[in-house]
mmCIF file of C-alpha atoms and ligand atoms in Angstrom:
data_model
loop_
_atom_site.group_PDB
_atom_site.id
_atom_site.type_symbol
_atom_site.label_atom_id
_atom_site.label_comp_id
_atom_site.label_asym_id
_atom_site.label_seq_id
_atom_site.Cartn_x
_atom_site.Cartn_y
_atom_site.Cartn_z
ATOM 1 C CA UNK A 820 -0.011 0.054 0.012
ATOM 2 C CA UNK A 821 1.109 3.522 -0.326
ATOM 3 C CA UNK A 822 0.098 6.796 1.256
ATOM 4 C CA UNK A 823 -2.596 8.871 -0.437
ATOM 5 C CA UNK A 824 -1.180 12.511 -1.054
ATOM 6 C CA UNK A 825 -4.592 14.491 -1.823
ATOM 7 C CA UNK A 826 -3.767 17.871 -3.421
ATOM 8 C CA UNK A 827 -7.158 19.019 -1.760
ATOM 9 C CA UNK A 828 -9.804 17.081 0.360
ATOM 10 C CA UNK A 829 -11.388 14.513 -1.965
ATOM 11 C CA UNK A 830 -9.001 15.044 -4.828
ATOM 12 C CA UNK A 831 -5.978 13.230 -5.680
ATOM 13 C CA UNK A 832 -3.881 14.026 -8.873
ATOM 14 C CA UNK A 833 -1.955 11.513 -10.064
ATOM 15 C CA UNK A 834 1.340 13.139 -11.399
ATOM 16 C CA UNK A 835 1.349 14.585 -7.954
ATOM 17 C CA UNK A 836 0.921 11.078 -6.437
ATOM 18 C CA UNK A 837 3.245 9.641 -8.445
ATOM 19 C CA UNK A 838 6.070 12.323 -7.934
ATOM 20 C CA UNK A 839 6.664 12.346 -11.583
ATOM 21 C CA UNK A 840 5.033 13.489 -14.788
ATOM 22 C CA UNK A 841 2.911 10.523 -16.362
ATOM 23 C CA UNK A 842 1.220 12.624 -18.872
ATOM 24 C CA UNK A 843 -2.025 14.869 -18.731
ATOM 25 C CA UNK A 844 -3.212 15.690 -15.333
ATOM 26 C CA UNK A 845 -5.171 12.857 -14.148
ATOM 27 C CA UNK A 846 -7.772 13.619 -11.240
ATOM 28 C CA UNK A 847 -9.194 11.149 -8.966
ATOM 29 C CA UNK A 848 -12.124 12.583 -7.085
ATOM 30 C CA UNK A 849 -13.248 10.242 -4.239
ATOM 31 C CA UNK A 850 -15.865 10.213 -1.362
ATOM 32 C CA UNK A 851 -17.005 7.350 0.631
ATOM 33 C CA UNK A 852 -16.717 4.164 -0.968
ATOM 34 C CA UNK A 853 -16.849 5.623 -4.597
ATOM 35 C CA UNK A 854 -14.000 7.341 -6.907
ATOM 36 C CA UNK A 855 -13.957 8.748 -10.398
ATOM 37 C CA UNK A 856 -11.334 9.749 -12.615
ATOM 38 C CA UNK A 857 -11.198 12.996 -14.868
ATOM 39 C CA UNK A 858 -8.933 12.128 -17.746
ATOM 40 C CA UNK A 859 -6.794 9.060 -18.328
ATOM 41 C CA UNK A 860 -4.054 9.987 -20.691
ATOM 42 C CA UNK A 861 -2.099 7.911 -23.011
ATOM 43 C CA UNK A 862 -2.899 4.223 -23.165
ATOM 44 C CA UNK A 863 0.765 3.031 -22.127
ATOM 45 C CA UNK A 864 0.133 4.777 -18.680
ATOM 46 C CA UNK A 865 -3.179 3.365 -17.901
ATOM 47 C CA UNK A 866 -1.932 0.154 -16.261
ATOM 48 C CA UNK A 867 0.434 2.235 -14.111
ATOM 49 C CA UNK A 868 -2.184 4.596 -13.282
ATOM 50 C CA UNK A 869 -4.615 1.711 -12.441
ATOM 51 C CA UNK A 870 -2.130 0.131 -10.175
ATOM 52 C CA UNK A 871 -1.328 3.232 -8.292
ATOM 53 C CA UNK A 872 -4.877 3.446 -7.619
ATOM 54 C CA UNK A 873 -5.031 -0.171 -6.458
ATOM 55 C CA UNK A 874 -1.964 0.606 -4.180
ATOM 56 C CA UNK A 875 -3.869 3.789 -2.652
ATOM 57 C CA UNK A 876 -6.337 1.393 -1.475
ATOM 58 C CA UNK A 877 -9.406 2.377 -3.722
ATOM 59 C CA UNK A 878 -11.409 -0.827 -4.656
ATOM 60 C CA UNK A 879 -11.104 -0.888 -8.500
ATOM 61 C CA UNK A 880 -14.722 -2.343 -8.453
ATOM 62 C CA UNK A 881 -15.984 1.027 -6.898
ATOM 63 C CA UNK A 882 -14.605 3.396 -9.830
ATOM 64 C CA UNK A 883 -17.981 5.348 -10.715
ATOM 65 C CA UNK A 884 -16.780 6.692 -13.822
ATOM 66 C CA UNK A 885 -14.253 7.908 -16.382
ATOM 67 C CA UNK A 886 -14.410 11.223 -17.717
ATOM 68 C CA UNK A 887 -13.164 12.881 -20.805
ATOM 69 C CA UNK A 888 -12.637 16.621 -20.302
ATOM 70 C CA UNK A 889 -12.649 16.647 -24.102
ATOM 71 C CA UNK A 890 -11.633 14.504 -27.296
ATOM 72 C CA UNK A 891 -8.040 15.242 -27.632
ATOM 73 C CA UNK A 892 -5.665 11.952 -27.908
ATOM 74 C CA UNK A 893 -3.385 12.836 -25.017
ATOM 75 C CA UNK A 894 -6.462 13.041 -22.668
ATOM 76 C CA UNK A 895 -8.384 9.965 -23.815
ATOM 77 C CA UNK A 896 -6.082 7.642 -25.632
ATOM 78 C CA UNK A 897 -6.310 5.225 -22.785
ATOM 79 C CA UNK A 898 -9.977 5.630 -22.426
ATOM 80 C CA UNK A 899 -11.112 2.320 -24.203
ATOM 81 C CA UNK A 900 -8.444 0.411 -22.127
ATOM 82 C CA UNK A 901 -9.488 1.968 -18.801
ATOM 83 C CA UNK A 902 -13.146 1.377 -19.459
ATOM 84 C CA UNK A 903 -12.448 -1.932 -20.244
ATOM 85 C CA UNK A 904 -10.228 -2.800 -17.215
ATOM 86 C CA UNK A 905 -12.119 -0.778 -14.781
ATOM 87 C CA UNK A 906 -15.541 -1.888 -16.006
ATOM 88 C CA UNK A 907 -16.859 1.798 -15.538
ATOM 89 C CA UNK A 908 -18.932 3.960 -17.627
ATOM 90 C CA UNK A 909 -17.358 6.672 -19.765
ATOM 91 C CA UNK A 910 -18.626 10.575 -19.278
ATOM 92 C CA UNK A 911 -18.099 13.330 -21.814
ATOM 93 C CA UNK A 912 -19.580 16.101 -23.551
ATOM 94 C CA UNK A 913 -22.097 15.217 -26.552
ATOM 95 C CA UNK A 914 -19.489 17.013 -29.128
ATOM 96 C CA UNK A 915 -16.997 14.476 -27.993
ATOM 97 C CA UNK A 916 -19.096 11.343 -28.391
ATOM 98 C CA UNK A 917 -18.744 11.230 -32.205
ATOM 99 C CA UNK A 918 -14.877 11.906 -32.905
ATOM 100 C CA UNK A 919 -14.434 9.080 -30.000
ATOM 101 C CA UNK A 920 -16.657 6.643 -31.456
ATOM 102 C CA UNK A 921 -15.139 7.156 -34.785
ATOM 103 C CA UNK A 922 -11.503 7.717 -33.529
ATOM 104 C CA UNK A 923 -11.595 10.667 -35.894
ATOM 105 C CA UNK A 924 -7.892 11.379 -36.332
ATOM 106 C CA UNK A 925 -8.209 15.428 -37.227
ATOM 107 C CA UNK A 926 -10.692 16.353 -34.273
ATOM 108 C CA UNK A 927 -8.934 13.986 -31.670
ATOM 109 C CA UNK A 928 -5.456 15.530 -32.850
ATOM 110 C CA UNK A 929 -4.136 11.868 -33.259
ATOM 111 C CA UNK A 930 -2.681 12.680 -36.407
ATOM 112 C CA UNK A 931 -0.887 15.649 -37.553
ATOM 113 C CA UNK A 932 0.370 14.385 -40.912
ATOM 114 C CA UNK A 933 2.491 17.506 -41.631
ATOM 115 C CA UNK A 934 4.512 16.884 -38.397
ATOM 116 C CA UNK A 935 4.829 13.266 -39.070
ATOM 117 C CA UNK A 936 2.436 12.589 -36.034
ATOM 118 C CA UNK A 937 0.423 9.427 -36.430
ATOM 119 C CA UNK A 938 -0.899 8.239 -32.925
ATOM 120 C CA UNK A 939 -3.579 5.685 -32.366
ATOM 121 C CA UNK A 940 -6.723 6.505 -30.964
ATOM 122 C CA UNK A 941 -8.755 3.729 -30.123
ATOM 123 C CA UNK A 942 -12.356 4.072 -30.419
ATOM 124 C CA UNK A 943 -14.420 4.430 -27.229
ATOM 125 C CA UNK A 944 -17.947 4.791 -26.579
ATOM 126 C CA UNK A 945 -19.271 7.647 -24.156
ATOM 127 C CA UNK A 946 -21.807 5.877 -21.848
ATOM 128 C CA UNK A 947 -23.117 9.221 -20.228
ATOM 129 C CA UNK A 948 -23.291 12.549 -22.209
ATOM 130 C CA UNK A 949 -23.108 15.393 -19.640
ATOM 131 C CA UNK A 950 -23.568 19.270 -20.505
ATOM 132 C CA UNK A 951 -23.530 22.672 -18.772
ATOM 133 C CA UNK A 952 -25.520 22.391 -15.424
ATOM 134 C CA UNK A 953 -25.433 18.861 -15.041
ATOM 135 C CA UNK A 954 -24.120 17.152 -11.949
ATOM 136 C CA UNK A 955 -21.956 14.017 -11.352
ATOM 137 C CA UNK A 956 -22.209 12.760 -7.974
ATOM 138 C CA UNK A 957 -19.317 10.989 -6.265
ATOM 139 C CA UNK A 958 -20.104 9.495 -2.825
ATOM 140 C CA UNK A 959 -21.899 12.894 -1.418
ATOM 141 C CA UNK A 960 -20.015 14.930 -3.550
ATOM 142 C CA UNK A 961 -21.421 16.942 -6.762
ATOM 143 C CA UNK A 962 -19.351 17.778 -9.467
ATOM 144 C CA UNK A 963 -20.784 20.564 -11.350
ATOM 145 C CA UNK A 964 -20.514 20.335 -15.177
ATOM 146 C CA UNK A 965 -19.453 23.509 -16.932
ATOM 147 C CA UNK A 966 -19.310 23.602 -20.594
ATOM 148 C CA UNK A 967 -16.381 25.674 -21.667
ATOM 149 C CA UNK A 968 -15.724 25.502 -25.094
ATOM 150 C CA UNK A 969 -12.799 27.371 -27.058
ATOM 151 C CA UNK A 970 -9.851 25.171 -27.312
ATOM 152 C CA UNK A 971 -12.118 22.688 -28.440
ATOM 153 C CA UNK A 972 -16.067 22.541 -28.768
ATOM 154 C CA UNK A 973 -16.384 19.638 -26.316
ATOM 155 C CA UNK A 974 -14.103 21.017 -23.463
ATOM 156 C CA UNK A 975 -15.837 20.647 -20.183
ATOM 157 C CA UNK A 976 -14.548 22.051 -16.659
ATOM 158 C CA UNK A 977 -15.944 20.787 -13.068
ATOM 159 C CA UNK A 978 -16.642 22.603 -10.221
ATOM 160 C CA UNK A 979 -16.269 21.213 -6.951
ATOM 161 C CA UNK A 980 -16.633 23.573 -4.047
ATOM 162 C CA UNK A 981 -13.928 26.299 -4.359
ATOM 163 C CA UNK A 982 -11.981 24.196 -6.914
ATOM 164 C CA UNK A 983 -12.308 24.347 -10.807
ATOM 165 C CA UNK A 984 -10.990 21.496 -12.674
ATOM 166 C CA UNK A 985 -10.690 23.940 -15.628
ATOM 167 C CA UNK A 986 -9.407 21.515 -18.276
ATOM 168 C CA UNK A 987 -7.237 23.132 -21.114
ATOM 169 C CA UNK A 988 -8.538 26.586 -20.647
ATOM 170 C CA UNK A 989 -5.609 28.141 -19.175
ATOM 171 C CA UNK A 990 -2.357 27.037 -17.182
ATOM 172 C CA UNK A 991 -0.292 28.409 -14.597
ATOM 173 C CA UNK A 992 1.795 30.532 -16.952
ATOM 174 C CA UNK A 993 -0.966 31.776 -18.709
ATOM 175 C CA UNK A 994 -0.585 29.677 -21.890
ATOM 176 C CA UNK A 995 -4.116 28.293 -23.338
ATOM 177 C CA UNK A 996 -4.805 24.870 -24.860
ATOM 178 C CA UNK A 997 -4.127 24.612 -28.473
ATOM 179 C CA UNK A 998 -5.850 27.045 -30.885
ATOM 180 C CA UNK A 999 -6.475 24.994 -34.251
ATOM 181 C CA UNK A 1000 -9.532 25.425 -36.513
ATOM 182 C CA UNK A 1001 -9.129 21.661 -37.294
ATOM 183 C CA UNK A 1002 -9.977 20.438 -33.939
ATOM 184 C CA UNK A 1003 -12.939 22.850 -33.269
ATOM 185 C CA UNK A 1004 -11.308 25.758 -31.648
ATOM 186 C CA UNK A 1005 -13.193 28.867 -31.312
ATOM 187 C CA UNK A 1006 -11.849 31.996 -30.210
ATOM 188 C CA UNK A 1007 -14.917 34.110 -29.263
ATOM 189 C CA UNK A 1008 -16.169 31.317 -27.253
ATOM 190 C CA UNK A 1009 -12.485 30.585 -25.661
ATOM 191 C CA UNK A 1010 -12.906 34.158 -24.606
ATOM 192 C CA UNK A 1011 -16.197 33.799 -22.728
ATOM 193 C CA UNK A 1012 -15.019 30.473 -21.366
ATOM 194 C CA UNK A 1013 -12.071 32.593 -19.703
ATOM 195 C CA UNK A 1014 -14.183 35.534 -18.568
ATOM 196 C CA UNK A 1015 -16.729 33.046 -16.966
ATOM 197 C CA UNK A 1016 -13.559 31.410 -15.130
ATOM 198 C CA UNK A 1017 -12.668 35.142 -14.220
ATOM 199 C CA UNK A 1018 -15.935 35.908 -12.917
ATOM 200 C CA UNK A 1019 -16.608 32.937 -10.841
ATOM 201 C CA UNK A 1020 -15.490 32.880 -7.096
ATOM 202 C CA UNK A 1021 -13.691 29.608 -7.375
ATOM 203 C CA UNK A 1022 -10.161 30.066 -5.549
ATOM 204 C CA UNK A 1023 -8.096 27.151 -7.158
ATOM 205 C CA UNK A 1024 -7.910 26.371 -10.851
ATOM 206 C CA UNK A 1025 -6.769 22.441 -11.388
ATOM 207 C CA UNK A 1026 -5.614 22.230 -15.032
ATOM 208 C CA UNK A 1027 -5.253 19.472 -17.426
ATOM 209 C CA UNK A 1028 -1.642 20.321 -17.752
ATOM 210 C CA UNK A 1029 0.977 21.404 -15.358
ATOM 211 C CA UNK A 1030 0.897 22.450 -11.658
ATOM 212 C CA UNK A 1031 -2.423 23.595 -9.836
ATOM 213 C CA UNK A 1032 -2.583 27.143 -9.288
ATOM 214 C CA UNK A 1033 -4.405 29.758 -7.394
ATOM 215 C CA UNK A 1034 -7.010 31.692 -9.552
ATOM 216 C CA UNK A 1035 -5.338 35.028 -10.073
ATOM 217 C CA UNK A 1036 -7.379 37.608 -11.896
ATOM 218 C CA UNK A 1037 -4.561 39.439 -13.309
ATOM 219 C CA UNK A 1038 -3.153 36.512 -15.062
ATOM 220 C CA UNK A 1039 -6.699 36.050 -16.490
ATOM 221 C CA UNK A 1040 -6.815 39.272 -17.505
ATOM 222 C CA UNK A 1041 -3.804 39.290 -19.403
ATOM 223 C CA UNK A 1042 -4.673 35.998 -21.051
ATOM 224 C CA UNK A 1043 -8.154 37.499 -21.860
ATOM 225 C CA UNK A 1044 -6.654 40.097 -23.661
ATOM 226 C CA UNK A 1045 -4.148 37.996 -25.745
ATOM 227 C CA UNK A 1046 -6.866 35.844 -26.909
ATOM 228 C CA UNK A 1047 -9.143 38.362 -27.611
ATOM 229 C CA UNK A 1048 -6.600 40.019 -29.717
ATOM 230 C CA UNK A 1049 -6.244 36.716 -31.798
ATOM 231 C CA UNK A 1050 -9.884 37.415 -33.335
ATOM 232 C CA UNK A 1051 -8.374 40.342 -35.421
ATOM 233 C CA UNK A 1052 -4.972 38.634 -36.024
ATOM 234 C CA UNK A 1053 -3.821 36.594 -38.966
ATOM 235 C CA UNK A 1054 -2.068 34.311 -36.324
ATOM 236 C CA UNK A 1055 -4.689 31.482 -36.163
ATOM 237 C CA UNK A 1056 -6.196 31.698 -39.811
ATOM 238 C CA UNK A 1057 -9.647 31.157 -40.177
ATOM 239 C CA UNK A 1058 -10.276 30.916 -36.584
ATOM 240 C CA UNK A 1059 -9.961 34.946 -36.518
ATOM 241 C CA UNK A 1060 -13.120 37.008 -37.004
ATOM 242 C CA UNK A 1061 -11.497 39.459 -39.256
ATOM 243 C CA UNK A 1062 -8.131 41.105 -40.245
ATOM 244 C CA UNK A 1063 -8.101 44.874 -39.962
ATOM 245 C CA UNK A 1064 -4.894 45.118 -42.226
ATOM 246 C CA UNK A 1065 -6.919 43.908 -45.055
ATOM 247 C CA UNK A 1066 -9.507 46.864 -44.826
ATOM 248 C CA UNK A 1067 -6.485 49.225 -44.465
ATOM 249 C CA UNK A 1068 -5.097 47.860 -47.529
ATOM 250 C CA UNK A 1069 -8.362 47.775 -49.616
ATOM 251 C CA UNK A 1070 -8.511 51.586 -48.582
ATOM 252 C CA UNK A 1071 -4.578 52.189 -49.497
ATOM 253 C CA UNK A 1072 -5.354 50.477 -52.954
ATOM 254 C CA UNK A 1073 -8.245 52.319 -53.899
ATOM 255 C CA UNK A 1074 -6.414 55.541 -52.826
ATOM 256 C CA UNK A 1075 -3.491 54.540 -55.046
ATOM 257 C CA UNK A 1076 -0.824 54.490 -52.458
ATOM 258 C CA UNK A 1077 2.359 52.921 -53.150
ATOM 259 C CA UNK A 1078 4.833 51.744 -50.449
ATOM 260 C CA UNK A 1079 6.452 54.219 -48.987
HETATM 261 ZN ZN1 LIG B 30 -4.688 18.787 -23.303
#
């Protein structure tokens, strides 16, 4: 047996627990005789994670469910294997259901052909679809489901008291989850999700990558301003709403202005 190292009451994060980086953050929420996992990560760490959970003396049969924060391969490649191993139902947003069921290589980010990235993405069924306002119970706890699209259309966050398991919305250094048209990023929605987190009275953000950190409104403000800027910049191509330089150029062309 190994000693449990909760990061907060009722919450263990498996990288913190292991004392090394296994992959994306894997949160184990537990109460009474039930526990639930939020994300599982890559397939090749599933057995190690399950073994850690067993050694922490959680009965494997008491797994209430396996939650996908969204359909990206680095969060869910191991989901099919974990579902089979733990015989537990999967949870996720309806917009994640199809890419997961069909192993959609583009939407799950399993294939980035231009970079020679070809990862397996085993097909997996979502047994329970959850959406904004739903609650997932674990023992006597209630996880409040937030739909926070932006990074992907299916991105979920989960509130537990003063904690927000905040997915790929924002990390401790102010970076955000990848913005890429191919996997359903939406910059305007991203700004709204970040503003919602900013406006909330949660005290801690438990992201899907990297260290847990205190909610910092100054950091959120800087990040919101940066991401909002992308709406009017060429940096993320078709994710932008417009590109004012093209309006300026139209005018300059019409005026007959030459390079000066
Ligand atoms: Zn991610």
